CSV table of C-alpha atoms in Angstrom, one decimal:
chain,number,residue,atom,x,y,z
G,1,MET,CA,18.3,-25.3,-28.6
G,2,PHE,CA,18.5,-27.4,-25.5
G,3,LYS,CA,15.1,-29.4,-24.8
G,4,LYS,CA,14.6,-29.9,-21.1
G,5,PRO,CA,13.9,-33.6,-20.6
G,6,LYS,CA,10.6,-34.7,-18.9
G,7,LEU,CA,10.8,-35.4,-15.3
G,8,SER,CA,9.2,-38.4,-13.3
G,9,PHE,CA,6.5,-38.0,-10.6
G,10,TRP,CA,9.4,-38.6,-7.8
G,11,GLN,CA,11.8,-36.2,-9.4
G,12,ILE,CA,9.2,-33.5,-9.4
G,13,TRP,CA,8.2,-34.5,-5.8
G,14,ASN,CA,11.9,-34.3,-4.6
G,15,MET,CA,12.4,-31.0,-6.3
G,16,ASN,CA,9.4,-29.4,-4.5
G,17,VAL,CA,9.8,-30.9,-0.9
G,18,GLY,CA,11.7,-27.8,0.4
G,19,PHE,CA,8.5,-25.9,0.0
G,20,PHE,CA,7.3,-27.7,2.8
G,21,GLY,CA,9.7,-26.2,5.3
G,22,ILE,CA,9.4,-22.7,3.7
G,23,GLN,CA,5.7,-22.9,4.1
G,24,PHE,CA,5.7,-24.3,7.5
G,25,SER,CA,7.4,-21.1,8.6
G,26,PHE,CA,4.9,-19.1,6.5
G,27,GLY,CA,2.1,-21.0,8.4
G,28,LEU,CA,3.4,-19.9,11.6
G,29,GLN,CA,3.6,-16.4,10.4
G,30,GLN,CA,0.0,-16.5,9.2
G,31,THR,CA,-1.4,-17.9,12.4
G,32,ALA,CA,0.7,-17.3,15.5
G,33,VAL,CA,2.8,-14.3,14.9
G,34,ASN,CA,-0.1,-11.8,15.2
G,35,PRO,CA,-1.5,-13.4,18.4
G,36,ILE,CA,2.1,-13.3,19.7
G,37,PHE,CA,2.1,-9.7,19.1
G,38,SER,CA,-1.2,-9.5,20.9
G,39,PHE,CA,0.2,-11.4,23.7
G,40,LEU,CA,3.0,-8.8,24.0
G,41,GLY,CA,0.5,-5.8,24.1
G,42,ALA,CA,-0.3,-4.9,20.5
G,43,HIS,CA,-3.8,-3.7,19.6
G,44,HIS,CA,-6.0,-4.3,16.5
G,45,GLU,CA,-5.0,-1.0,14.8
G,46,ASP,CA,-1.2,-1.8,15.4
G,47,LEU,CA,-1.3,-5.2,13.7
G,48,PRO,CA,-1.0,-4.0,9.9
G,49,LEU,CA,1.9,-1.9,10.5
G,50,LEU,CA,3.7,-4.5,12.8
G,51,ASN,CA,3.5,-6.7,9.6
G,52,LEU,CA,5.4,-4.3,7.3
G,53,ALA,CA,8.4,-6.7,7.3
G,54,GLY,CA,6.8,-9.2,4.8
G,55,PRO,CA,6.1,-6.6,2.1
G,56,VAL,CA,9.3,-4.6,2.4
G,57,THR,CA,11.7,-7.4,2.6
G,58,GLY,CA,9.7,-9.3,-0.2
G,59,LEU,CA,9.9,-6.0,-2.4
G,60,LEU,CA,13.6,-5.6,-1.9
G,61,ILE,CA,15.1,-9.0,-1.6
G,62,GLN,CA,13.1,-11.4,-4.0
G,63,PRO,CA,13.6,-9.3,-7.3
G,64,ILE,CA,17.3,-8.7,-6.5
G,65,ILE,CA,18.1,-12.4,-5.3
G,66,GLY,CA,16.2,-13.3,-8.7
G,67,ALA,CA,18.3,-11.2,-10.8
G,68,ILE,CA,21.5,-12.1,-9.2
G,69,SER,CA,20.8,-15.8,-9.3
G,70,ASP,CA,20.0,-15.5,-13.2
G,71,LYS,CA,23.6,-14.7,-13.5
G,72,THR,CA,25.2,-16.9,-11.0
G,73,TRP,CA,26.8,-20.5,-11.5
G,74,SER,CA,28.9,-22.6,-9.5
G,75,PRO,CA,30.0,-26.1,-10.7
G,76,ARG,CA,29.8,-27.2,-7.1
G,77,PHE,CA,26.8,-25.5,-5.7
G,78,GLY,CA,24.7,-24.5,-8.7
G,79,ARG,CA,22.7,-21.5,-9.6
G,80,ARG,CA,19.7,-21.2,-7.3
G,81,LYS,CA,20.4,-23.7,-4.6
G,82,PRO,CA,23.0,-21.5,-2.6
G,83,PHE,CA,20.3,-18.9,-2.1
G,84,PHE,CA,17.5,-21.0,-0.8
G,85,LEU,CA,19.9,-23.0,1.5
G,86,ILE,CA,21.2,-19.9,3.2
G,87,GLY,CA,17.8,-18.5,3.4
G,88,ALA,CA,16.6,-21.7,5.3
G,89,ILE,CA,19.4,-21.8,7.7
G,90,ILE,CA,18.7,-18.1,8.9
G,91,ALA,CA,15.0,-18.8,8.8
G,92,SER,CA,15.4,-21.9,11.2
G,93,MET,CA,17.5,-19.9,13.7
G,94,CYS,CA,14.8,-17.2,13.8
G,95,LEU,CA,12.0,-19.7,14.3
G,96,PHE,CA,14.0,-21.2,17.1
G,97,MET,CA,14.4,-17.9,18.7
G,98,PHE,CA,10.9,-16.4,18.0
G,99,PRO,CA,9.0,-17.8,21.2
G,100,PHE,CA,11.6,-16.5,23.5
G,101,SER,CA,10.5,-12.9,22.7
G,102,SER,CA,9.8,-11.1,25.9
G,103,GLU,CA,9.1,-7.5,24.4
G,104,LEU,CA,7.0,-6.5,21.2
G,105,TRP,CA,10.2,-4.8,19.8
G,106,PHE,CA,12.2,-8.0,19.9
G,107,ALA,CA,9.3,-10.0,18.3
G,108,VAL,CA,9.0,-7.5,15.5
G,109,GLY,CA,12.7,-7.4,14.9
G,110,LEU,CA,13.0,-11.2,14.5
G,111,LEU,CA,9.9,-11.0,12.1
G,112,TRP,CA,12.0,-8.8,9.8
G,113,ILE,CA,14.9,-11.3,9.8
G,114,LEU,CA,12.6,-14.2,9.4
G,115,ASP,CA,10.9,-12.6,6.4
G,116,ALA,CA,14.2,-11.6,4.9
G,117,ALA,CA,15.4,-15.2,5.0
G,118,ASN,CA,12.3,-16.8,3.7
G,119,ASN,CA,12.3,-14.4,0.8
G,120,THR,CA,16.1,-15.1,0.1
G,121,ALA,CA,14.8,-18.8,-0.2
G,122,MET,CA,11.5,-18.3,-1.9
G,123,GLU,CA,12.3,-16.7,-5.3
G,124,PRO,CA,15.2,-18.8,-6.3
G,125,TYR,CA,13.2,-21.9,-5.4
G,126,ARG,CA,10.2,-20.8,-7.7
G,127,ALA,CA,12.8,-20.1,-10.6
G,128,PHE,CA,14.4,-23.4,-9.8
G,129,VAL,CA,11.2,-25.3,-10.5
G,130,GLY,CA,10.8,-23.3,-13.8
G,131,ASP,CA,14.4,-24.0,-14.8
G,132,LYS,CA,13.9,-27.8,-14.6
G,133,LEU,CA,10.7,-28.3,-16.1
G,134,PRO,CA,9.6,-28.1,-19.9
G,135,ASP,CA,6.5,-26.2,-20.7
G,136,GLU,CA,4.3,-29.1,-20.8
G,137,GLN,CA,5.0,-29.9,-17.1
G,138,LEU,CA,4.9,-26.4,-15.7
G,139,THR,CA,1.4,-26.6,-14.4
G,140,TYR,CA,2.0,-30.0,-12.9
G,141,GLY,CA,5.3,-28.8,-11.4
G,142,PHE,CA,3.9,-25.6,-9.9
G,143,GLN,CA,0.7,-27.6,-8.6
G,144,MET,CA,3.0,-30.1,-7.0
G,145,GLN,CA,4.6,-27.0,-5.2
G,146,SER,CA,1.1,-25.9,-4.2
G,147,LEU,CA,0.7,-29.3,-2.6
G,148,PHE,CA,3.8,-28.9,-0.5
G,149,VAL,CA,2.6,-25.3,0.3
G,150,GLY,CA,-0.5,-26.8,1.7
G,151,ALA,CA,1.1,-29.5,3.5
G,152,GLY,CA,3.6,-27.3,5.2
G,153,ILE,CA,1.1,-24.7,6.3
G,154,THR,CA,-1.4,-27.5,7.4
G,155,LEU,CA,1.2,-29.2,9.8
G,156,ALA,CA,2.1,-25.7,11.2
G,157,ASN,CA,-1.6,-24.9,11.9
G,158,PHE,CA,-2.6,-28.4,13.1
G,159,SER,CA,0.6,-28.3,15.4
G,160,LEU,CA,-0.8,-25.1,17.1
G,161,PHE,CA,-4.2,-26.6,17.5
G,162,LEU,CA,-3.0,-30.0,19.0
G,163,PHE,CA,-0.3,-28.4,21.2
G,164,GLN,CA,-2.8,-26.1,22.7
G,165,ASP,CA,-5.1,-29.1,23.5
G,166,TRP,CA,-2.3,-31.3,24.9
G,167,PHE,CA,0.1,-28.8,26.7
G,168,SER,CA,-1.8,-25.6,27.6
G,169,VAL,CA,-1.5,-24.7,31.3
G,170,PRO,CA,-4.9,-24.5,33.0
G,171,VAL,CA,-5.8,-21.4,34.9
G,172,VAL,CA,-4.9,-21.8,38.6
G,173,GLU,CA,-7.9,-20.2,40.4
G,174,GLY,CA,-6.8,-17.8,43.1
G,175,ALA,CA,-3.2,-17.5,41.8
G,176,SER,CA,-1.5,-14.2,41.7
G,177,LEU,CA,-1.8,-12.6,38.2
G,178,CYS,CA,1.9,-12.1,37.8
G,179,SER,CA,3.1,-15.3,39.3
G,180,SER,CA,4.5,-18.1,37.4
G,181,GLY,CA,1.4,-20.2,38.2
G,182,THR,CA,-0.5,-17.9,35.7
G,183,GLU,CA,1.8,-18.3,32.8
G,184,VAL,CA,-1.3,-18.1,30.6
G,185,VAL,CA,-1.6,-14.3,31.4
G,186,THR,CA,1.9,-13.2,31.6
G,187,ALA,CA,3.8,-14.6,28.7
G,188,ILE,CA,3.7,-16.5,25.3
G,189,PRO,CA,2.3,-19.8,26.1
G,190,LYS,CA,4.7,-22.7,26.1
G,191,TRP,CA,2.8,-24.9,23.8
G,192,VAL,CA,3.5,-22.3,21.0
G,193,TYR,CA,7.3,-22.9,21.6
G,194,TYR,CA,6.9,-26.4,20.4
G,195,SER,CA,5.3,-25.5,17.0
G,196,PHE,CA,8.2,-23.0,16.4
G,197,PHE,CA,10.9,-25.8,17.2
G,198,LEU,CA,9.2,-28.1,14.7
G,199,GLY,CA,9.2,-25.4,12.2
G,200,ALA,CA,12.9,-24.7,12.7
G,201,ILE,CA,13.7,-28.4,12.1
G,202,ALA,CA,11.3,-28.5,9.1
G,203,SER,CA,12.7,-25.3,7.3
G,204,ILE,CA,16.3,-26.7,7.2
G,205,GLY,CA,15.7,-30.4,6.8
G,206,THR,CA,13.3,-30.2,3.8
G,207,ILE,CA,15.5,-27.7,1.9
G,208,LEU,CA,18.5,-30.0,2.5
G,209,TRP,CA,16.5,-32.9,1.1
G,210,SER,CA,15.7,-31.0,-2.3
G,211,VAL,CA,19.3,-29.6,-2.5
G,212,LEU,CA,20.7,-33.1,-2.2
G,213,LYS,CA,18.3,-34.8,-4.3
G,214,THR,CA,17.8,-32.4,-7.3
G,215,PRO,CA,20.8,-31.4,-9.6
G,216,GLU,CA,20.3,-28.1,-11.5
G,217,ILE,CA,20.5,-27.9,-15.3
G,218,PRO,CA,23.9,-26.2,-15.9
G,219,PRO,CA,23.9,-22.9,-18.0
G,220,SER,CA,24.8,-23.4,-21.9
G,221,GLU,CA,28.2,-22.5,-23.2
G,222,GLU,CA,26.9,-19.1,-24.3
G,223,GLU,CA,25.4,-18.3,-20.8
G,224,LEU,CA,28.5,-19.5,-19.1
G,225,LYS,CA,30.8,-17.4,-21.3
G,226,TYR,CA,28.5,-14.3,-20.5
G,227,ILE,CA,28.7,-15.1,-16.9
G,228,LYS,CA,32.4,-15.5,-16.7
G,229,GLU,CA,33.0,-12.4,-18.8
G,230,ARG,CA,30.6,-10.5,-16.6
G,231,ASN,CA,32.3,-11.4,-13.4
G,232,LYS,CA,35.8,-10.8,-14.8
G,233,ASN,CA,35.1,-7.3,-16.5
G,234,SER,CA,32.4,-5.8,-14.3
G,235,SER,CA,33.4,-3.6,-11.3
G,236,PHE,CA,31.9,-4.2,-7.9
G,237,ILE,CA,29.7,-1.0,-8.1
G,238,HIS,CA,28.4,-2.2,-11.5
G,239,ARG,CA,27.4,-5.6,-10.2
G,240,VAL,CA,25.5,-4.0,-7.2
G,241,ILE,CA,23.8,-1.5,-9.6
G,242,GLU,CA,23.1,-4.2,-12.5
G,243,PRO,CA,20.1,-6.0,-10.6
G,244,PHE,CA,18.2,-2.7,-10.2
G,245,ILE,CA,18.6,-1.8,-13.9
G,246,GLU,CA,17.5,-5.2,-15.0
G,247,ILE,CA,14.4,-5.1,-12.9
G,248,TYR,CA,13.5,-1.8,-14.2
G,249,GLN,CA,14.1,-2.8,-17.7
G,250,ALA,CA,12.1,-6.1,-17.2
G,251,ILE,CA,9.1,-4.2,-15.8
G,252,GLY,CA,9.1,-1.9,-19.0
G,253,GLU,CA,9.1,-5.1,-21.1
G,254,MET,CA,6.5,-7.0,-19.0
G,255,PRO,CA,4.0,-9.2,-20.8
G,256,LYS,CA,0.5,-7.8,-20.9
G,257,LEU,CA,-0.7,-11.0,-18.9
G,258,MET,CA,1.5,-9.9,-15.9
G,259,LYS,CA,0.2,-6.2,-16.2
G,260,LYS,CA,-3.3,-7.3,-15.9
G,261,LEU,CA,-2.4,-9.8,-13.2
G,262,ALA,CA,-1.0,-7.0,-11.2
G,263,ILE,CA,-4.3,-5.5,-10.8
G,264,VAL,CA,-5.9,-8.9,-9.8
G,265,TYR,CA,-3.2,-9.2,-7.2
G,266,LEU,CA,-3.9,-5.8,-5.8
G,267,PHE,CA,-7.2,-6.9,-4.4
G,268,GLN,CA,-6.2,-10.5,-3.9
G,269,TRP,CA,-3.1,-9.9,-1.6
G,270,TYR,CA,-4.6,-7.0,0.1
G,271,ALA,CA,-7.5,-9.0,1.2
G,272,LEU,CA,-5.2,-12.1,2.2
G,273,PHE,CA,-3.2,-10.0,4.4
G,274,ILE,CA,-6.4,-8.7,6.1
G,275,TYR,CA,-7.5,-12.3,6.6
G,276,TRP,CA,-4.3,-13.4,8.1
G,277,GLN,CA,-4.1,-10.6,10.7
G,278,PHE,CA,-7.7,-10.4,11.6
G,279,ILE,CA,-9.0,-14.0,11.6
G,280,THR,CA,-8.0,-14.6,15.3
G,281,PRO,CA,-9.4,-11.1,16.5
G,282,MET,CA,-12.6,-12.1,14.6
G,283,LEU,CA,-12.9,-15.4,16.4
G,284,ARG,CA,-12.3,-13.6,19.6
G,285,SER,CA,-15.3,-11.5,18.8
G,286,SER,CA,-17.7,-13.6,16.8
G,287,MET,CA,-17.0,-17.0,18.5
G,288,PHE,CA,-15.9,-16.0,22.1
G,289,GLY,CA,-17.5,-13.0,22.5
G,290,ILE,CA,-14.5,-10.8,23.6
G,291,SER,CA,-15.4,-7.1,22.8
G,292,ASN,CA,-13.0,-4.2,22.3
G,293,GLU,CA,-14.0,-3.1,25.8
G,294,ASP,CA,-13.0,-6.3,27.3
G,295,THR,CA,-9.6,-6.2,25.6
G,296,SER,CA,-9.1,-2.6,26.8
G,297,LYS,CA,-10.0,-3.7,30.4
G,298,PHE,CA,-7.6,-6.7,30.1
G,299,ASP,CA,-4.7,-4.3,28.8
G,300,ALA,CA,-5.4,-2.0,31.8
G,301,ILE,CA,-5.2,-4.9,34.2
G,302,MET,CA,-2.0,-6.3,32.7
G,303,ALA,CA,-0.4,-2.8,32.9
G,304,SER,CA,-1.2,-2.5,36.6
G,305,CYS,CA,0.3,-5.9,37.1
G,306,LYS,CA,3.5,-4.9,35.4
G,307,ALA,CA,3.6,-1.6,37.2
G,308,GLY,CA,3.5,-3.7,40.6
G,309,GLU,CA,0.1,-2.6,41.7
G,310,VAL,CA,-2.2,-4.8,43.7
G,311,VAL,CA,-4.8,-6.5,41.4
G,312,SER,CA,-8.1,-7.8,42.8
G,313,ALA,CA,-9.2,-11.2,42.8
G,314,ALA,CA,-12.1,-10.3,40.4
G,315,ASP,CA,-9.7,-8.6,38.0
G,316,THR,CA,-7.5,-11.5,38.1
G,317,SER,CA,-10.2,-13.9,37.3
G,318,PHE,CA,-11.3,-11.7,34.5
G,319,ALA,CA,-7.7,-11.5,33.0
G,320,GLN,CA,-7.3,-15.1,33.4
G,321,ASN,CA,-10.6,-15.8,31.5
G,322,ILE,CA,-9.8,-13.4,28.6
G,323,GLN,CA,-6.5,-14.9,28.1
G,324,SER,CA,-7.8,-18.4,28.1
G,325,LEU,CA,-10.4,-17.5,25.5
G,326,SER,CA,-7.7,-15.9,23.4
G,327,GLU,CA,-5.7,-18.9,23.5
G,328,GLN,CA,-8.6,-20.9,22.3
G,329,ALA,CA,-9.2,-18.4,19.6
G,330,LEU,CA,-5.6,-19.0,18.4
G,331,ALA,CA,-6.1,-22.6,18.5
G,332,GLN,CA,-9.4,-22.3,16.6
G,333,THR,CA,-7.4,-20.3,14.0
G,334,GLY,CA,-4.9,-23.2,13.7
G,335,LEU,CA,-7.7,-25.7,13.0
G,336,MET,CA,-9.3,-23.5,10.4
G,337,ASN,CA,-6.2,-22.6,8.7
G,338,GLY,CA,-4.7,-26.2,8.9
G,339,THR,CA,-8.1,-27.4,7.3
G,340,TYR,CA,-7.9,-25.1,4.4
G,341,ASN,CA,-4.3,-25.8,3.6
G,342,PHE,CA,-5.1,-29.7,4.1
G,343,VAL,CA,-7.8,-29.1,1.4
G,344,THR,CA,-5.2,-27.2,-0.6
G,345,MET,CA,-2.7,-30.3,-0.3
G,346,ILE,CA,-5.5,-32.8,-1.6
G,347,VAL,CA,-6.8,-30.5,-4.3
G,348,ALA,CA,-3.6,-29.1,-5.7
G,349,LEU,CA,-2.9,-31.9,-8.2
G,350,LEU,CA,-6.6,-32.6,-9.0
G,351,LEU,CA,-6.8,-29.0,-10.4
G,352,VAL,CA,-4.2,-29.9,-13.4
G,353,PRO,CA,-6.6,-31.9,-15.5
G,354,VAL,CA,-9.5,-29.4,-14.6
G,355,ALA,CA,-7.1,-26.5,-15.7
G,356,LEU,CA,-6.5,-28.5,-19.0
G,357,ARG,CA,-10.2,-29.0,-19.8
G,358,PHE,CA,-11.5,-25.6,-18.7
G,359,SER,CA,-8.4,-23.3,-18.9
G,360,ASN,CA,-6.2,-22.0,-16.2
G,361,LYS,CA,-7.9,-18.6,-16.4
G,362,LEU,CA,-11.3,-20.0,-15.5
G,363,VAL,CA,-10.1,-22.2,-12.6
G,364,TYR,CA,-8.4,-19.1,-11.3
G,365,VAL,CA,-11.4,-17.0,-11.5
G,366,GLY,CA,-13.4,-19.5,-9.8
G,367,SER,CA,-10.9,-19.9,-7.1
G,368,LEU,CA,-11.3,-16.1,-6.4
G,369,PHE,CA,-15.1,-16.2,-6.2
G,370,LEU,CA,-14.9,-19.3,-3.8
G,371,THR,CA,-12.5,-17.6,-1.5
G,372,GLY,CA,-14.7,-14.4,-1.5
G,373,ILE,CA,-17.8,-16.7,-0.6
G,374,ALA,CA,-15.8,-18.2,2.2
G,375,MET,CA,-14.8,-14.9,3.7
G,376,LEU,CA,-18.1,-13.5,3.5
G,377,SER,CA,-19.8,-16.3,5.4
G,378,MET,CA,-17.4,-17.1,8.3
G,379,PRO,CA,-18.1,-14.1,10.5
G,380,PHE,CA,-21.8,-15.3,10.8
G,381,ILE,CA,-20.9,-18.9,11.9
G,382,SER,CA,-20.1,-19.4,15.6
G,383,ASN,CA,-19.8,-23.2,15.8
G,384,GLN,CA,-16.3,-24.6,15.8
G,385,TYR,CA,-16.8,-27.2,13.3
G,386,ALA,CA,-19.2,-25.5,10.9
G,387,LEU,CA,-16.6,-22.8,10.6
G,388,LEU,CA,-14.6,-25.5,8.8
G,389,LEU,CA,-17.0,-25.5,5.8
G,390,PRO,CA,-15.9,-22.0,4.4
G,391,MET,CA,-12.2,-23.4,4.8
G,392,VAL,CA,-13.0,-26.0,2.3
G,393,LEU,CA,-13.8,-23.3,-0.2
G,394,LEU,CA,-10.8,-21.2,0.9
G,395,GLY,CA,-8.6,-24.3,0.5
G,396,ILE,CA,-9.7,-24.9,-3.1
G,397,GLY,CA,-9.1,-21.1,-3.8
G,398,TRP,CA,-5.7,-21.3,-2.1
G,399,ALA,CA,-4.6,-24.4,-4.2
G,400,ALA,CA,-5.2,-22.4,-7.5
G,401,MET,CA,-3.8,-19.0,-6.4
G,402,MET,CA,-0.5,-20.8,-5.3
G,403,GLY,CA,0.1,-22.7,-8.5
G,404,ILE,CA,-1.9,-21.6,-11.6
G,405,PRO,CA,-0.7,-17.9,-11.8
G,406,TYR,CA,2.8,-19.0,-11.7
G,407,ALA,CA,2.3,-21.7,-14.4
G,408,MET,CA,0.5,-19.0,-16.7
G,409,VAL,CA,3.4,-16.4,-16.1
G,410,SER,CA,6.2,-19.1,-16.7
G,411,LYS,CA,4.7,-19.5,-20.3
G,412,VAL,CA,4.9,-15.9,-21.2
G,413,ILE,CA,8.4,-15.0,-19.8
G,414,PRO,CA,11.9,-15.5,-21.5
G,415,GLU,CA,13.8,-18.3,-20.1
G,416,GLU,CA,17.0,-16.3,-19.5
G,417,ARG,CA,15.1,-13.9,-17.4
G,418,ARG,CA,12.9,-16.2,-15.4
G,419,GLY,CA,14.6,-15.3,-12.1
G,420,VAL,CA,13.9,-11.5,-12.4
G,421,TYR,CA,10.4,-12.1,-13.7
G,422,MET,CA,9.5,-14.4,-10.7
G,423,GLY,CA,10.9,-11.7,-8.5
G,424,ILE,CA,8.6,-9.1,-10.2
G,425,VAL,CA,5.6,-11.4,-9.6
G,426,ASN,CA,6.5,-11.4,-5.9
G,427,MET,CA,6.8,-7.6,-6.1
G,428,MET,CA,3.1,-7.6,-7.4
G,429,ILE,CA,2.3,-9.7,-4.3
G,430,VAL,CA,4.1,-7.6,-1.7
G,431,ILE,CA,3.3,-4.2,-2.9
G,432,PRO,CA,-0.4,-4.7,-2.0
G,433,MET,CA,0.5,-6.1,1.2
G,434,GLY,CA,2.7,-3.0,1.9
G,435,ILE,CA,-0.1,-0.7,0.9
G,436,GLN,CA,-2.3,-2.9,3.5
G,437,THR,CA,0.1,-2.5,6.3
G,438,ILE,CA,0.2,1.4,5.9
G,439,THR,CA,-3.3,1.9,5.0
G,440,PHE,CA,-5.6,-0.6,6.9
G,441,GLY,CA,-4.7,0.5,10.5
G,442,PRO,CA,-6.4,3.8,10.0
G,443,ILE,CA,-9.3,2.2,7.9
G,444,VAL,CA,-10.1,-0.5,10.5
G,445,LYS,CA,-9.9,2.1,13.4
G,446,ASN,CA,-11.9,4.9,11.7
G,447,LEU,CA,-14.1,3.4,8.9
G,448,LEU,CA,-14.8,-0.1,10.1
G,449,ASN,CA,-15.5,0.8,13.8
G,450,ASN,CA,-12.4,-1.1,15.0
G,451,ASP,CA,-14.1,-4.4,14.3
G,452,ALA,CA,-12.4,-7.6,13.1
G,453,VAL,CA,-15.6,-8.9,11.7
G,454,ASN,CA,-16.0,-5.8,9.3
G,455,ALA,CA,-12.3,-6.4,8.3
G,456,ILE,CA,-12.9,-10.0,7.2
G,457,LEU,CA,-16.2,-8.9,5.3
G,458,LEU,CA,-14.2,-6.2,3.5
G,459,ALA,CA,-11.6,-9.0,2.4
G,460,GLY,CA,-14.3,-11.0,1.1
G,461,LEU,CA,-15.6,-8.2,-1.1
G,462,PHE,CA,-12.1,-7.5,-2.4
G,463,PHE,CA,-11.8,-11.2,-3.4
G,464,ILE,CA,-15.2,-10.9,-5.4
G,465,ILE,CA,-13.6,-7.7,-7.2
G,466,ALA,CA,-10.5,-9.7,-8.0
G,467,GLY,CA,-12.3,-12.5,-9.6
G,468,ILE,CA,-14.3,-10.2,-11.9
G,469,LEU,CA,-10.8,-8.6,-12.9
G,470,ALA,CA,-9.4,-11.8,-13.4
G,471,PHE,CA,-11.8,-12.5,-16.5
G,472,ARG,CA,-9.4,-9.9,-18.3
G,473,LEU,CA,-6.5,-12.1,-18.2
G,474,LYS,CA,-5.2,-13.4,-21.5
G,475,GLY,CA,-2.2,-15.4,-22.5
G,476,LYS,CA,-0.6,-17.8,-25.2
G,477,PRO,CA,-2.7,-20.3,-27.1
G,478,SER,CA,-0.7,-23.0,-25.2
G,479,ASP,CA,-1.9,-21.7,-22.0
G,480,ASN,CA,-5.5,-22.5,-23.1
G,481,LEU,CA,-6.4,-18.8,-22.6
G,482,GLU,CA,-7.5,-16.2,-25.0
G,483,PHE,CA,-4.5,-15.1,-27.2
G,484,ASP,CA,-3.3,-11.4,-27.3
G,485,LYS,CA,-3.2,-10.7,-31.0
């Protein structure tokens, strides 16, 4: 049996660099896309459904691409690399175009394409890391991945915070509401463009670095023979249907650890999607004092403006102030999200020896509780810098969540089905997100008083529940968990 060689620090580093670009894109989706939807006229209860692209594309694309890549080999291009390179190219094009969205439908359509591209890149990349590393380096490799996840999202968020400070257009007193002199109330702010342009460069540039610096391990003679015979003897229809059949069979044979992790993920990822959608609306309310009534009045003023009606000086001043405060809320979100991802970047590799000493399971459980505490506390903090304290807890939690579960799963799945099972792990992520996008709009409107603060508090409660459920996780002795006998 082929024994994978141990890789050096820089080999593992180069292999994971591409996650920086993918996660820069993801960071912009976390922080900037929902405020852009709001700039273009979306309301609180609209946000969950407008984010349906991520769950649907993740559910359909990642496991299918994973199953296909398991049975792909090109001596020139490899097995996984063609998929994440194509995904990065399309994602870069979408990021460049996104800030030019002039209508809500156009922005939502671009989000669907962007999510499809990022999902095409993401799953083969996770399998690529697992393909290259021996079992004893899996935790280290996936925590290095977590480091680049943190770095990419950190720069994306800090770029929003800094560009707002450097390039935002001040309100021009007395200017007409619909004139170019009041860009802040009539369009996506120009400073947002620069973050998306930077993301487009990062997406393709870092993926190219990993593609050029890291060779793939070629399949064994048996695998290569199977791939050649399959491609020669299988019809086109069979090759289209085969990934779906394999996904169905793999789910039926899924290890117990993954089944229990799926329940944890239901609460964890439902809560994270709430956080990413409602952190800026929460800040608009808790930090900047913008009420739902203020938002409704602002929308009415803007509708009058677009209809060509005369807008009074008082209404113009009110709308300009609300838009200025909304931009500050977006910038504060960038600072907060950048902070927790910076902590993730610092903590990611430090968690490796902690996990070896106390077990992956206990570190993961602790990360969920820390994240729950962070979300339960932040609605009650109004100081710009004090709000960074719960972000430290969230950063530690995010570092564990983005690495340790993948290392746990990698040790209990068969090598030859790594791609399809990593795709199924992503299904366990996007199904809760899909449930959230469909159910949470009515929940926040009818049960949570259309209040973003209540939404964040519910997310915190869900993380505590996820932490309790994570105590049930068991794995192999080599994973330093309790063993399923």
